[in-house]
Coordinates of C-alpha atoms in Angstrom, one line a residue:
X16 CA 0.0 0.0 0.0
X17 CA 1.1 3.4 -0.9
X18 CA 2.2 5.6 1.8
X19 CA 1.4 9.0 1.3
X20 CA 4.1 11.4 2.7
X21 CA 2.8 13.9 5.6
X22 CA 1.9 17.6 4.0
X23 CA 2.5 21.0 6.0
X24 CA 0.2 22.5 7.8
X25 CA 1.7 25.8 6.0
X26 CA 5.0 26.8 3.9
X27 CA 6.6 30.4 3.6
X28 CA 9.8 31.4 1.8
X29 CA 12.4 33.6 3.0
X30 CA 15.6 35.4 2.2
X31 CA 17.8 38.2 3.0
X32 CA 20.5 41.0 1.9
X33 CA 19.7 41.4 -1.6
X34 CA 21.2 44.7 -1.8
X35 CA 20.5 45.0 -5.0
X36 CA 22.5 48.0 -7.3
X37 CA 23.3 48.8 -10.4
X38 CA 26.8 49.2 -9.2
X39 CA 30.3 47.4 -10.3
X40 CA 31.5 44.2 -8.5
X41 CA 33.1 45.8 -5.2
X42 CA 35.1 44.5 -1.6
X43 CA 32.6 44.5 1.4
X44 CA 32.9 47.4 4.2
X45 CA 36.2 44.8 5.4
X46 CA 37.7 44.0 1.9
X47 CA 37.2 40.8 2.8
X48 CA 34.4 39.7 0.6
X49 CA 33.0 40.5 -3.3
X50 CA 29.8 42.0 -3.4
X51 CA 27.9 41.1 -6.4
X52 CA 25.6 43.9 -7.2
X53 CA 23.5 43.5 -10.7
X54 CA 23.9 39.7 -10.0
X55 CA 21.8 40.1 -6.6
X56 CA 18.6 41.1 -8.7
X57 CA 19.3 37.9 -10.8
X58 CA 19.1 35.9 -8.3
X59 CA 16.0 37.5 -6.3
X60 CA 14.6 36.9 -10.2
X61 CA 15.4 33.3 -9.5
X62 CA 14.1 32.7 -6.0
X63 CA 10.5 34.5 -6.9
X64 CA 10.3 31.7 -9.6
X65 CA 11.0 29.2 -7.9
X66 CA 8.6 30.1 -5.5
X67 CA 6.0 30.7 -8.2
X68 CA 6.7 27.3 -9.9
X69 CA 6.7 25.4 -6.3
X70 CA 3.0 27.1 -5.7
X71 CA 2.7 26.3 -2.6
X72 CA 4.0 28.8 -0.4
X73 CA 1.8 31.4 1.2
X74 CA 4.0 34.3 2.3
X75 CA 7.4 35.5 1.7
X76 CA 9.7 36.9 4.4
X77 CA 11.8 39.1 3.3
X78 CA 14.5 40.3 6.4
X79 CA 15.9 43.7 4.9
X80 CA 18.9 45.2 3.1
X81 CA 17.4 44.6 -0.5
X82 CA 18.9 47.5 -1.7
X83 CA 22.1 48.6 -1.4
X84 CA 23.2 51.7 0.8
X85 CA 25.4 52.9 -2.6
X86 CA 22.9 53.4 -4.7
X87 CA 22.5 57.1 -2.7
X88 CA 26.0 58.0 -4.2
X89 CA 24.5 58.0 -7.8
X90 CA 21.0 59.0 -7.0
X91 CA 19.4 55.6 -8.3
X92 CA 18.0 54.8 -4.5
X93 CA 14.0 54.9 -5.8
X94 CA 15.0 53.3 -9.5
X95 CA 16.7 50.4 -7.3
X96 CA 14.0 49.6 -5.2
X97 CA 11.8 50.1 -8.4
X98 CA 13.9 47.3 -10.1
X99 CA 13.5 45.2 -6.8
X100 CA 9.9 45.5 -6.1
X101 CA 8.9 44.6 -9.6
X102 CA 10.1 41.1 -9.3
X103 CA 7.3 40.6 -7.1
X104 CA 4.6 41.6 -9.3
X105 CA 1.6 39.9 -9.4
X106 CA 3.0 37.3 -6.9
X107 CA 0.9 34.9 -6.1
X108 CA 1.8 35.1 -1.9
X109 CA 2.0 38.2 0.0
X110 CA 5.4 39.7 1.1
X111 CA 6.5 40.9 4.2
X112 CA 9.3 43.7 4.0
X113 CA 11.6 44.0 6.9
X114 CA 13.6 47.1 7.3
X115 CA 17.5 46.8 7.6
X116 CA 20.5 49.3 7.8
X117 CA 20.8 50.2 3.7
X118 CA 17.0 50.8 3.7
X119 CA 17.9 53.9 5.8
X120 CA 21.2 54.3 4.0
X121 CA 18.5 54.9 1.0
X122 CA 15.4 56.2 2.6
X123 CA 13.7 58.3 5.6
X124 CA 11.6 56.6 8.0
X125 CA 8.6 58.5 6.7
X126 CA 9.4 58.0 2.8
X127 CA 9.3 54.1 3.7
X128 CA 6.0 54.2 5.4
X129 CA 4.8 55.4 2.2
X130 CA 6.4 53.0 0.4
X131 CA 5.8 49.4 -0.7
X132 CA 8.2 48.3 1.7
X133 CA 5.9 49.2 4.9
X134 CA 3.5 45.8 4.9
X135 CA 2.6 46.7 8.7
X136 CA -0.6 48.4 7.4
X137 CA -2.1 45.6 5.4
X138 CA -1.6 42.6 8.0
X139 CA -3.2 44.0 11.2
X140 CA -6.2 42.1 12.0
X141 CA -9.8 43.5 12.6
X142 CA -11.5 40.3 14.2
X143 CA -14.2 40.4 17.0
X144 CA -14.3 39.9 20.3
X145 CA -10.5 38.9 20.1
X146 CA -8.0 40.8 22.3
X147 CA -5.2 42.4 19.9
X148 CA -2.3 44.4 21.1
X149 CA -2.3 48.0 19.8
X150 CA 0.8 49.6 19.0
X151 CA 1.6 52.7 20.3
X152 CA 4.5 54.0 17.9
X153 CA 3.3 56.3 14.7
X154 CA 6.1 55.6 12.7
X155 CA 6.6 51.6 14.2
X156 CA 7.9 49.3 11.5
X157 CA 6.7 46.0 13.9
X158 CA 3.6 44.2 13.8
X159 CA 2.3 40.6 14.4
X160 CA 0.3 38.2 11.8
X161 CA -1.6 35.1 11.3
X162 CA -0.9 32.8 9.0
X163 CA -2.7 30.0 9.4
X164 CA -4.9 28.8 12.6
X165 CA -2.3 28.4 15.7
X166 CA 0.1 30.2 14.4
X167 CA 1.4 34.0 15.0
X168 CA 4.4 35.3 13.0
X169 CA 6.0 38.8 14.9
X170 CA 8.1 41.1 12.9
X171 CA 10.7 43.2 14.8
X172 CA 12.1 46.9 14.2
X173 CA 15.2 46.5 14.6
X174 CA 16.2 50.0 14.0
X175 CA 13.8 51.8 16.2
X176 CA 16.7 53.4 18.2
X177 CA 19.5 53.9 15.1
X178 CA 21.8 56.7 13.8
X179 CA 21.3 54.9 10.5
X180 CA 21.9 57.1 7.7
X181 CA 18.4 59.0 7.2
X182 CA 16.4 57.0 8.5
X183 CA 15.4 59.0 12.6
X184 CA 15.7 62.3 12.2
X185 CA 18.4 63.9 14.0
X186 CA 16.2 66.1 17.2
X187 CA 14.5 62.7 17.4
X188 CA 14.4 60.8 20.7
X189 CA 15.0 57.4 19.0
X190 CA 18.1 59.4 17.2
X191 CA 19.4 61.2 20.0
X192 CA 18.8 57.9 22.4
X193 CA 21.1 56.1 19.7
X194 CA 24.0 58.6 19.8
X195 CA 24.1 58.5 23.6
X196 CA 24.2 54.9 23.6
X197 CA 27.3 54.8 20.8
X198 CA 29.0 57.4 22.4
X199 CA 29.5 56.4 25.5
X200 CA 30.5 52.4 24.2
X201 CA 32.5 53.1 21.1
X202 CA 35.1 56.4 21.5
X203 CA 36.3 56.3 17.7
X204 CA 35.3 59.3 15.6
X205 CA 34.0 56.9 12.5
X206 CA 31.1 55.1 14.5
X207 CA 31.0 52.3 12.3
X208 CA 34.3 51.1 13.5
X209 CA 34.8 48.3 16.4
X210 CA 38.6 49.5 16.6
X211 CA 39.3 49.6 20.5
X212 CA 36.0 47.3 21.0
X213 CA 36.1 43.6 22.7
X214 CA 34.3 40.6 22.7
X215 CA 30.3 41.7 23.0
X216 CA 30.9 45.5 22.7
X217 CA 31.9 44.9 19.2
X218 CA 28.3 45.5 18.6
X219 CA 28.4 49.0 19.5
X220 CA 28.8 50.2 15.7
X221 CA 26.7 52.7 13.8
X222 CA 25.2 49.9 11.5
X223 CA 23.8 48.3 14.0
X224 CA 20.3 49.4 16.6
X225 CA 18.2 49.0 19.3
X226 CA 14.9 48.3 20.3
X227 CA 13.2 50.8 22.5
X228 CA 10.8 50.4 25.8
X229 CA 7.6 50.8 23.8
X230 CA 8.5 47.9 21.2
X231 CA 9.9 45.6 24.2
X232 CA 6.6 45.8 25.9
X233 CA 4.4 45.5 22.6
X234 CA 6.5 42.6 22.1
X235 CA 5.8 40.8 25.6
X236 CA 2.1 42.0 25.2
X237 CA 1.7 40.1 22.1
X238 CA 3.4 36.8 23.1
X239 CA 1.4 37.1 25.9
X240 CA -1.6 37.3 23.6
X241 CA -0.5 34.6 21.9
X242 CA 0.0 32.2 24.5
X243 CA -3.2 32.9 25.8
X244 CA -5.0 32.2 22.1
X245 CA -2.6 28.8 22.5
X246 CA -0.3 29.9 19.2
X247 CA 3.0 28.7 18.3
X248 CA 5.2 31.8 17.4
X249 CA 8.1 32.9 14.9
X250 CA 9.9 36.2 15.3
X251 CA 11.8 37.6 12.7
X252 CA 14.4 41.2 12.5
X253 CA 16.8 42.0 10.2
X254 CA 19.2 41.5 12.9
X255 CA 20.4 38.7 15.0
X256 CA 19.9 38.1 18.8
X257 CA 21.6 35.5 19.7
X258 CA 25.5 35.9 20.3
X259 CA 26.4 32.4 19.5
X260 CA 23.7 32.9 15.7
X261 CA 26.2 35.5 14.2
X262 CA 29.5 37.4 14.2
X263 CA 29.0 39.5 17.5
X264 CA 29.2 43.1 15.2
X265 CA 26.3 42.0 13.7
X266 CA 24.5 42.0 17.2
X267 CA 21.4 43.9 18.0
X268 CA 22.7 46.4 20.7
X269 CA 20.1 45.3 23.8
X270 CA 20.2 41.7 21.8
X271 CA 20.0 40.8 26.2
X272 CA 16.5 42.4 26.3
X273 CA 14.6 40.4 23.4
X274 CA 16.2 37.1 24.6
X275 CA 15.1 37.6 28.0
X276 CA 11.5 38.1 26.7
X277 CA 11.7 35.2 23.9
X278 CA 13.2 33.2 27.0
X279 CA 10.0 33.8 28.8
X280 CA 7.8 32.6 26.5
X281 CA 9.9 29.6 25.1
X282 CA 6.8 27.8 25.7
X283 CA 5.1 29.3 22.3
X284 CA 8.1 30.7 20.8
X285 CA 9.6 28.4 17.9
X286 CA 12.3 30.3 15.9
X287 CA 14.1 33.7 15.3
X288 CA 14.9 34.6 11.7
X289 CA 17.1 37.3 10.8
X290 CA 19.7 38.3 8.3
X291 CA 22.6 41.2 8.4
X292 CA 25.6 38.9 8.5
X293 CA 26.3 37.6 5.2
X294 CA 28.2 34.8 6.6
X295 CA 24.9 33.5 8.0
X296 CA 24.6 31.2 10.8
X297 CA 22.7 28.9 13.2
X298 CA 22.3 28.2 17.0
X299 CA 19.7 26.0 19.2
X300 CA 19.4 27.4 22.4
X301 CA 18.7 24.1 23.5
X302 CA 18.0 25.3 27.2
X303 CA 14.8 27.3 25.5
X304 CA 14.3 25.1 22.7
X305 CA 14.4 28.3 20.3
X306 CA 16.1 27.8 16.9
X307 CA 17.7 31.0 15.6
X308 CA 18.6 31.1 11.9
X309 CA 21.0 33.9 10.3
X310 CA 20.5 33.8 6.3
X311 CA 23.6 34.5 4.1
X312 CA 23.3 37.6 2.2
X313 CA 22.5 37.2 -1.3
X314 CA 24.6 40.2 -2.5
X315 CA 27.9 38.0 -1.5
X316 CA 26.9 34.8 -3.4
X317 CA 28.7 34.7 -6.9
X318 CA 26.9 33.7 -10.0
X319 CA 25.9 29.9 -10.5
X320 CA 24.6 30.0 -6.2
X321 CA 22.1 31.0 -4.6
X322 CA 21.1 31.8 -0.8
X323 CA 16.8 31.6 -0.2
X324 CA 14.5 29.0 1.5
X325 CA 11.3 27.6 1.7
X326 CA 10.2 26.9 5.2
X327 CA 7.8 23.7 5.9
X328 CA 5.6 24.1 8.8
X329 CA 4.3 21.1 10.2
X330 CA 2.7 20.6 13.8
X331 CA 6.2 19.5 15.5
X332 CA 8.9 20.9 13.1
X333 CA 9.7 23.2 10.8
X334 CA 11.6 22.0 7.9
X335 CA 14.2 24.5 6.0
X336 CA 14.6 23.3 2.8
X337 CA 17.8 25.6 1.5
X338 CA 19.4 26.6 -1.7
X339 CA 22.7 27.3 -2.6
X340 CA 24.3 28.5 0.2
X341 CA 21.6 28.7 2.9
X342 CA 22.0 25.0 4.2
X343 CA 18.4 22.7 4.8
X344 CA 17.8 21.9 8.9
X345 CA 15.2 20.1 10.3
X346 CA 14.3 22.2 13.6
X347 CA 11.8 20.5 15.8

């Protein structure tokens, strides 16, 4: 007798650090790695169709950078994003934009709100007599969704406190919250440098943020929410919180505060994807039973690889099933 193999309850893709640009093959901020500009769009091309072709997938998450912070240099910020965004036309899953460093490198805050890359607006539910956590934040890039029945995915800001590029506005709090913070950790005059920096504080770099009080209490309102409703949860940020899931100057700077909460709540909480270090990377806090997965950054892959996923959600696992350079894992 034929035995039929088990299907997921749900699927979603993912992938990170396009950074897309109609720029020349260049070294990385460390001239240590190529960065492979036109060839990132080729291979964003690639993943779409692949998803189109496997038709099964409901929602893409896409964790930030997908265009590059150089494109400001020869004015091409809104044709790059143009040239991005149109690979997702007429998609036949929703997309879920997450903001990273070179978004702000690009764009304001409020010109992204605007923009097709703000998905907050269009996944907030409206259903009765359920409790729903309201945030508080005008300008918040982080909201929470439903996917399927049992299931909440939560997507992070990870640049709510940041001195990236344009994005806060100098007399801002956030901005002006983010300065203190640098200035008292990292004394060199370019802020982007670790020079001088050890261990953990090597995440005290300009590229990086924080999360603030409002988004740390939305966050433990929702989970709270969510354990109540009896949901399994995924959280997802452009950048890592786990020390042990990335290089440490890729590290969110109170990286200590979201742990604690997804500590808390390792009950519901399943997984943390992120992206921001091209290297990618991969630890199971075993003690919590949370799996935290840095993608490689497509921009750094050279041409004839790849670095995207499709993610298999069944009732006890979640199944990564990798290309290229993003490697498959079974995380129960």
């Amino acid at each position: 007798m034929e035995i039929r193999e088990e299907r997921p309850l749900f699927s979603f893709g993912i992938i990170a650090d396009v950074q897309y640009g109609d720029l020349d093959d260049a070294k990385n901020f460390t001239q240590t790695k190529v960065r492979y500009y036109r060839n990132a769009l080729y291979l964003l091309r690639e993943a779409v169709q692949h998803w189109k072709e496997g038709n099964k997938i409901q929602f893409v998450l896409q964790l930030g950078d997908v265009i590059d912070g150089f494109n400001t240099r020869h004015k091409n910020s809104e044709n790059a994003l143009r040239d991005v965004l149109r690979e997702f036309e007429g998609v036949p899953f929703t997309v879920h934009h997450i903001w990273g460093n070179h978004e702000f490198y690009n764009f304001s805050r409020s010109y992204l709100m605007k923009s097709s890359l703000f998905t907050a607006q269009e996944t907030q539910e409206t259903a009765n007599n359920v409790q729903k956590v309201v945030k508080k934040e005008a300008d918040a890039a982080y909201y929470d969704f439903s996917p399927y029945e049992g299931y909440r995915f939560i997507i992070l800001d990870n640049y709510d406190i940041s001195m990236c590029g344009i994005g806060r506005d100098k007399d801002s709090p956030q901005y002006k919250e983010a300065e203190k913070i640098l200035r008292e950790r990292n004394r060199n005059e370019e802020l982007n440098s670790p020079e001088g920096l050890v261990g953990l504080d090597r995440r005290f770099v300009m590229f990086n943020g924080g999360m603030g009080e409002e988004q740390l209490q939305w966050l433990r309102e929702t989970l709270e929410v969510a354990r109540q409703r009896g949901e399994k949860v995924v959280v997802s940020g452009h950048v890592p919180v786990h020390p042990d899931s990335c290089y440490v100057m890729c590290l969110l700077w109170n990286y200590q505060d979201v742990l604690n909460i997804l500590q808390d709540f390792s009950d519901i909480v399943l997984a943390y994807f992120c992206g921001h270090d091209h290297e990618g990377g991969y630890h199971y806090d075993s003690g919590n039973e949370i799996h935290h997965v840095t993608l490689p950054g497509v921009v750094e892959v050279p041409p004839g690889s790849n670095a995207f996923g499709t993610v298999d959600v069944f009732t006890d696992r979640l199944v990564m099933h990798g290309v290229g350079q993003l490697d498959s894992r079974v995380m129960k």
